[in-house]
mmCIF file of C-alpha atoms in Angstrom:
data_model
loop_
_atom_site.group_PDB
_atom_site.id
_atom_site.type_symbol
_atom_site.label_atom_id
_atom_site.label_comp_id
_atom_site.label_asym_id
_atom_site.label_seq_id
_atom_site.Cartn_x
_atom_site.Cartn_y
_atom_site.Cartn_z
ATOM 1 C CA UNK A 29 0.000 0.000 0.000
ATOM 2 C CA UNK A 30 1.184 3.319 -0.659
ATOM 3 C CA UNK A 31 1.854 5.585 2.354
ATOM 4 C CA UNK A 32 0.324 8.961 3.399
ATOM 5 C CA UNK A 33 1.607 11.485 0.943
ATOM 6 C CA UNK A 34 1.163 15.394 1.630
ATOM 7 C CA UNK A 35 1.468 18.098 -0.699
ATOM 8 C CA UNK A 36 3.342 20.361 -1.510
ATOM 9 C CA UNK A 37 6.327 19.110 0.383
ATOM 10 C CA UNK A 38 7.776 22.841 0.593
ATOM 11 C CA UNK A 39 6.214 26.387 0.735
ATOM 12 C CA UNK A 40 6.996 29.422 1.142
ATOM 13 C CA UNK A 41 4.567 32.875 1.813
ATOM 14 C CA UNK A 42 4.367 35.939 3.010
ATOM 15 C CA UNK A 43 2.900 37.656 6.486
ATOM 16 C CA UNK A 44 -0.924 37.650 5.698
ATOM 17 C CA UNK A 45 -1.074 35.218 2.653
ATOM 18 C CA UNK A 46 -3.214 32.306 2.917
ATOM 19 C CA UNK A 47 -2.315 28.436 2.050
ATOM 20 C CA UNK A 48 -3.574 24.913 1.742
ATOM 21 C CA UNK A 49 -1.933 22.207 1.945
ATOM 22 C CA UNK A 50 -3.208 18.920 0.915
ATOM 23 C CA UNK A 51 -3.074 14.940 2.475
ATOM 24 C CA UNK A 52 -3.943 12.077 0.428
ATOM 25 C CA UNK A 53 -4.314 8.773 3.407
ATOM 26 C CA UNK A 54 -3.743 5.493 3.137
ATOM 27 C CA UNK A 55 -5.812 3.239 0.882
ATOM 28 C CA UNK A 56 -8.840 2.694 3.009
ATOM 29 C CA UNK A 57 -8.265 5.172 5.674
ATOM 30 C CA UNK A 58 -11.051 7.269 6.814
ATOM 31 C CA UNK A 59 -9.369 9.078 9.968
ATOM 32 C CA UNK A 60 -6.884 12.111 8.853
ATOM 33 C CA UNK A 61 -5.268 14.437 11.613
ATOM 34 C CA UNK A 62 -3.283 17.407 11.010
ATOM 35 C CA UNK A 63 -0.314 18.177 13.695
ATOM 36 C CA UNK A 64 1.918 21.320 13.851
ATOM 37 C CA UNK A 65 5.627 20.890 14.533
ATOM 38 C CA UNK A 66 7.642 23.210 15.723
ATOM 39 C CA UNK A 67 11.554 23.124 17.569
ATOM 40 C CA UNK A 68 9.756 25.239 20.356
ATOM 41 C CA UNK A 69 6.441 23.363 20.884
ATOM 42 C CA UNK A 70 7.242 20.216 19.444
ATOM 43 C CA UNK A 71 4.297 18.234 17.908
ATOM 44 C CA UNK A 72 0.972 19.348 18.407
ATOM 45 C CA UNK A 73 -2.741 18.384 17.419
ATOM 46 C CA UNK A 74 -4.252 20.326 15.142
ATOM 47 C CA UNK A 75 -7.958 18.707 13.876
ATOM 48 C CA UNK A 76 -8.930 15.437 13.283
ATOM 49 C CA UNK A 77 -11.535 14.254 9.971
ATOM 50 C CA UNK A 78 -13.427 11.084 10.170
ATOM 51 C CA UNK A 79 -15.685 10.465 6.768
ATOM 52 C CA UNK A 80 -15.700 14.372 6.126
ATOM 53 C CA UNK A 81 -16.824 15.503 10.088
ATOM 54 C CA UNK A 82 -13.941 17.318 11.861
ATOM 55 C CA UNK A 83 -13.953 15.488 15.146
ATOM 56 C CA UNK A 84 -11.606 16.895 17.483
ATOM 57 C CA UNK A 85 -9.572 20.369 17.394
ATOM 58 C CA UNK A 86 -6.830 21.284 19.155
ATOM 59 C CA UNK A 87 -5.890 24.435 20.643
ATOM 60 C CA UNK A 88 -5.643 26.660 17.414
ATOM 61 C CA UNK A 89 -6.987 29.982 16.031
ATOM 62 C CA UNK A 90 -9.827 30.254 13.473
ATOM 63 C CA UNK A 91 -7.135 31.007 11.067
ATOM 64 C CA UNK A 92 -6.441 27.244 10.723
ATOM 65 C CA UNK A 93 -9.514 25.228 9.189
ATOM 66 C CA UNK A 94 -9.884 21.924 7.146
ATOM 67 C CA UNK A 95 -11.431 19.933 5.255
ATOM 68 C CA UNK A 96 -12.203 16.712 4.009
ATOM 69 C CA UNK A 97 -13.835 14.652 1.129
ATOM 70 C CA UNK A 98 -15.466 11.647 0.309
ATOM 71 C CA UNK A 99 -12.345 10.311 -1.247
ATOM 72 C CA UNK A 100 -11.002 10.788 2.597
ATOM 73 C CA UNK A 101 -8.447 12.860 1.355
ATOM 74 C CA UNK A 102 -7.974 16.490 3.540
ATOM 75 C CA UNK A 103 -7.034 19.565 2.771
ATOM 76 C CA UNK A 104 -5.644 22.064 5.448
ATOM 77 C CA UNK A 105 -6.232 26.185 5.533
ATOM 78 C CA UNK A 106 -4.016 28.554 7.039
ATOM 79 C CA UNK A 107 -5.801 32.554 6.734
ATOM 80 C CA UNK A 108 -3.769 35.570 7.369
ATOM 81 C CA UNK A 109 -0.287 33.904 7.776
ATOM 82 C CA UNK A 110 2.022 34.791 10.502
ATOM 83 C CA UNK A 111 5.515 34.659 10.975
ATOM 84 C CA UNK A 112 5.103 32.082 13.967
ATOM 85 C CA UNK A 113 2.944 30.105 11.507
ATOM 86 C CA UNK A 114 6.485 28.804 9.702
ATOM 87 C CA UNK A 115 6.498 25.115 10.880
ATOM 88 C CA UNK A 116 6.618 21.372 9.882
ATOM 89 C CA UNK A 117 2.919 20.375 9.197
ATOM 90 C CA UNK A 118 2.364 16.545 8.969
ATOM 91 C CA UNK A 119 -0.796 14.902 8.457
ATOM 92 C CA UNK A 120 -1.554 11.125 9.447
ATOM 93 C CA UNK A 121 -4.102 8.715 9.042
ATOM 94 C CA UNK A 122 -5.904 5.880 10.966
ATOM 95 C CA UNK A 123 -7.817 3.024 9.165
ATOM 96 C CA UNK A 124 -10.688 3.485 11.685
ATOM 97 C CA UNK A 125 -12.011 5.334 14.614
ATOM 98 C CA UNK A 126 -10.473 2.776 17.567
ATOM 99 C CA UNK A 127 -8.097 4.101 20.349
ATOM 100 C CA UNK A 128 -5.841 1.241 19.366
ATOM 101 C CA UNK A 129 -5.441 1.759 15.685
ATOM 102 C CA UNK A 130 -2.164 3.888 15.020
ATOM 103 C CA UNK A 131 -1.664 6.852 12.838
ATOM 104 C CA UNK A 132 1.001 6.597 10.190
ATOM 105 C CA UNK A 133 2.637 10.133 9.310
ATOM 106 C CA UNK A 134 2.773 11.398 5.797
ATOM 107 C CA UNK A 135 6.424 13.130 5.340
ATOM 108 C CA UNK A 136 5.093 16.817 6.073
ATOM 109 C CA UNK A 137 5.092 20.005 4.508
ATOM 110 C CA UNK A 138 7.717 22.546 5.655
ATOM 111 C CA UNK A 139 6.014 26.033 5.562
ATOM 112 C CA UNK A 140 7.974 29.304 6.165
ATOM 113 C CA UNK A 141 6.590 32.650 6.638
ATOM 114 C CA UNK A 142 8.729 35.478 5.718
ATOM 115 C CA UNK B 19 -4.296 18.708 32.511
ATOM 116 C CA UNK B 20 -3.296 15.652 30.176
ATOM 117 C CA UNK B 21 0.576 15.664 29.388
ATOM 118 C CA UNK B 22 3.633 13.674 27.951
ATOM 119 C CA UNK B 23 7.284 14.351 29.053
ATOM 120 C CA UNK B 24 10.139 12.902 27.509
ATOM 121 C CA UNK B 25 13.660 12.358 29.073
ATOM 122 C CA UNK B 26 16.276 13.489 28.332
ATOM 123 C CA UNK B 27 15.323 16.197 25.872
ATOM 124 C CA UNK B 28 18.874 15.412 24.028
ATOM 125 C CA UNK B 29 21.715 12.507 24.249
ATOM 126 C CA UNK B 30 25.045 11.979 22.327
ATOM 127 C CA UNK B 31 26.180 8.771 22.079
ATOM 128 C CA UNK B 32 29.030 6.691 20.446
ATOM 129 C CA UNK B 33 28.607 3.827 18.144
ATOM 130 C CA UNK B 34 28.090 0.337 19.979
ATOM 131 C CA UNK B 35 26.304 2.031 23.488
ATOM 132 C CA UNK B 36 23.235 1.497 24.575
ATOM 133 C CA UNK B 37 20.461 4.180 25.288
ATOM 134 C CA UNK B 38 17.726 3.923 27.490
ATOM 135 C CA UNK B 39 15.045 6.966 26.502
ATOM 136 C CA UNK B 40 12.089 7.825 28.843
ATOM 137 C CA UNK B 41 8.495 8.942 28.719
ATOM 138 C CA UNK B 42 6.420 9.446 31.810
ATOM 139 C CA UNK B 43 2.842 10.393 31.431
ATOM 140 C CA UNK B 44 -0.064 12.094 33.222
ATOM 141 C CA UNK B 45 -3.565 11.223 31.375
ATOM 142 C CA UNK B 46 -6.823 9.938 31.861
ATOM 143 C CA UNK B 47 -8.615 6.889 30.326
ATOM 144 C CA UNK B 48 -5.186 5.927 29.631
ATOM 145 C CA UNK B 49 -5.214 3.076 26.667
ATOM 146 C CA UNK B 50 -1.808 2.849 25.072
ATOM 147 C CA UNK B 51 1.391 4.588 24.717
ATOM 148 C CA UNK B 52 3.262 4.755 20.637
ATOM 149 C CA UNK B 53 6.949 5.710 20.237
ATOM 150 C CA UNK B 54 7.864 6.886 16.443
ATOM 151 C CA UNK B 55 11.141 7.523 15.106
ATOM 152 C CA UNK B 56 11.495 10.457 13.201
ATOM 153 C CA UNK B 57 14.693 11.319 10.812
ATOM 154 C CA UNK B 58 14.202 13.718 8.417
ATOM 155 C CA UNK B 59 10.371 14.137 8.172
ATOM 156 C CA UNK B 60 7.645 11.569 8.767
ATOM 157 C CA UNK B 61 7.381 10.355 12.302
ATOM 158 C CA UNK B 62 7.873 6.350 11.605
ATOM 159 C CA UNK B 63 6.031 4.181 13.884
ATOM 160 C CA UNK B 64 7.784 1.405 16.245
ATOM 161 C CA UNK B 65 5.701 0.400 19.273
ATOM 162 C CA UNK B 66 2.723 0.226 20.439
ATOM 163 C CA UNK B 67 2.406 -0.754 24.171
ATOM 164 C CA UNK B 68 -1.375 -1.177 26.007
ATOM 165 C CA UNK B 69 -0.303 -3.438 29.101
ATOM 166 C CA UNK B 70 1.954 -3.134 31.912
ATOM 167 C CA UNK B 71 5.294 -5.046 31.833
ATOM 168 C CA UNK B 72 5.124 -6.710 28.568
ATOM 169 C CA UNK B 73 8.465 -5.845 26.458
ATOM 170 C CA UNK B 74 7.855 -5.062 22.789
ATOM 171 C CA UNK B 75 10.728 -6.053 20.744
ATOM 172 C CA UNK B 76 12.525 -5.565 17.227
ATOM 173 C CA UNK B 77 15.809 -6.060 16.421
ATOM 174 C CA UNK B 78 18.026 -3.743 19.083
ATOM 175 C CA UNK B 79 15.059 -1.880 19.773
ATOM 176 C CA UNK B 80 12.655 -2.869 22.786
ATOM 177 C CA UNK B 81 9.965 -1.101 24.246
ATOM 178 C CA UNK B 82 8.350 -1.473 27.540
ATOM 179 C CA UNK B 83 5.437 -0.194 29.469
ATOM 180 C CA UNK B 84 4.921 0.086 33.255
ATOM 181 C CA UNK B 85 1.229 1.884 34.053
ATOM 182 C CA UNK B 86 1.150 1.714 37.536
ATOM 183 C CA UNK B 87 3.899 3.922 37.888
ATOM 184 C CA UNK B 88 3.037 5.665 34.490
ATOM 185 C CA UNK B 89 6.053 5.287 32.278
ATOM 186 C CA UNK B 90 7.294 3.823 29.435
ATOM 187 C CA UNK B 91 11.115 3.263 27.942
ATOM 188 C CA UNK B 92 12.673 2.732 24.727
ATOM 189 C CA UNK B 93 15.970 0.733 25.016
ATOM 190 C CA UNK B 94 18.444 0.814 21.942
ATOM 191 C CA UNK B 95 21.153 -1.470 22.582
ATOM 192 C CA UNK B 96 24.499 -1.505 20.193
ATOM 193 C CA UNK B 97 23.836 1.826 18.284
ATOM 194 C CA UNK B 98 24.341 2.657 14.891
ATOM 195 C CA UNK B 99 24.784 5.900 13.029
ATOM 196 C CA UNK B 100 21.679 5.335 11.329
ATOM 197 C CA UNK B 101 19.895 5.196 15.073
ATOM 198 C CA UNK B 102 20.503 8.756 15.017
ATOM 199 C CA UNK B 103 17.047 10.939 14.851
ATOM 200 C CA UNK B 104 14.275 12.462 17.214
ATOM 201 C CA UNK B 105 11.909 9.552 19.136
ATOM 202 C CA UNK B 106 9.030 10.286 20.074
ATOM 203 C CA UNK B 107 6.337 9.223 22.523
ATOM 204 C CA UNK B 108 2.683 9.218 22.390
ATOM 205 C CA UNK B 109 -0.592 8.736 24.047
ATOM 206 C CA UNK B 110 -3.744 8.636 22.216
ATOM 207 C CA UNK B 111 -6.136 10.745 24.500
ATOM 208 C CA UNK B 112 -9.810 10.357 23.223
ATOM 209 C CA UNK B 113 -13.073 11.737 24.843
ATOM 210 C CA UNK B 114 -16.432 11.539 23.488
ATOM 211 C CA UNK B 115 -15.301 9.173 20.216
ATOM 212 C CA UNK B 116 -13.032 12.378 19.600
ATOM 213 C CA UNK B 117 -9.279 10.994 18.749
ATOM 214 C CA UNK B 118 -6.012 13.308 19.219
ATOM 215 C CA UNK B 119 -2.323 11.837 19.990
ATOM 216 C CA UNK B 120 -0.571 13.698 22.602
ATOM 217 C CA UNK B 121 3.217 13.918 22.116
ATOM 218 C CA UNK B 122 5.955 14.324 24.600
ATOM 219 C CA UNK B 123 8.985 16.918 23.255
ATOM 220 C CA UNK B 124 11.393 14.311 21.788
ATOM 221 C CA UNK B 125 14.310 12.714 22.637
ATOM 222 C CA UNK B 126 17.345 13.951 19.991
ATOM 223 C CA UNK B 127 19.520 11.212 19.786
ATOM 224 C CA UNK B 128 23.100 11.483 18.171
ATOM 225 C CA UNK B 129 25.145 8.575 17.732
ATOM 226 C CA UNK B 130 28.703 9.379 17.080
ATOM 227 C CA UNK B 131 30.873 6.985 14.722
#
């Protein structure tokens, strides 16, 4: 099976541009979450999709939103771009909504602000 | 306040040692505990632990989980170069069918030729 695979792997923007970056999951996954890493903060949980419903969301601004389709692949929003917004965003998916099913990482896409 | 923390934040190491990397956690409805291995981008996955004092094992890596004192550690034994990356630890925290992994910081590990 092919892995999680995120695009684009590299962006860069300016202070108040907007982006989207995009996840295709696993074959046959229907859980995609969306973490933020940073060298400061380390990994942290963005929003989780589960056949199209955002189920969880972490502690983050309005600026960040996403979505996801019936294909199960997500898409990720960032509005009004700061400079603290520069980070490594991975996505991951789950084949189904158990506690003891594990999220596999796609390889991220490296966003700096400027 | 649900939380992960990973010990020690950084190690250097020379080829052939062995490691021994720790993750305590605070949580509740506390079901398993991941460590990943991440190099250059994508976090890999290695273990998965859900009971107490059962050692999870591949190759020089083994894994084991103790949950009445609330920690976990990730042995390495005879290191390699290629060893060298960020591990992380994780607890799935989930309330209401809602599903989020928690990490700890990291451990960096360098292993010197």
């Amino acid at each position: 099976k092919a892995g999680v695979t995120q695009t684009p792997r590299y962006l860069i923007k300016t202070r108040g541009q907007q982006v989207t970056l995009s996840c295709s999951p696993i074959s046959g996954h229907r859980s995609v979450s969306w973490y933020q890493q940073t060298p400061g903060q380390g990994l942290q949980f963005l929003f989780e999709y589960f056949s199209e419903t955002q189920r969880n969301k972490g502690n983050f601004p309005g600026r960040f939103s996403g979505r996801q389709f019936s294909n199960s692949r997500s898409e990720m929003n960032v509005s009004t771009l700061e400079l603290g917004d520069s980070a490594l965003y991975l996505c991951a998916s789950r084949g189904t909504s158990g506690l003891l099913d594990t999220q596999y990482f796609g390889p991220g896409t490296r966003l700096t602000v400027l | 306040e649900d939380k992960v923390v990973q010990s020690p934040l950084s190690l250097v190491v020379h080829e052939g040692d062995t490691v021994t990397l720790n993750c305590s956690y605070e949580v509740t409805n506390f079901r398993s505990l991941l460590w990943y291995k991440q190099e250059k981008k994508a976090p890999t996955f290695l273990f998965m632990l859900t009971s107490s004092g059962i050692e999870k094992k591949s190759g020089r890596l083994s894994s084991i989980l103790d949950k009445k004192e609330l920690f976990s550690i990730l042995n390495i034994t005879a290191t390699q170069t290629g060893d060298s990356a960020i591990y992380l630890c994780a607890v799935p925290l989930s309330r209401d069918s809602n599903y989020k992994l928690t990490f700890g910081k990291g451990t960096l590990l360098t292993v010197n030729p």
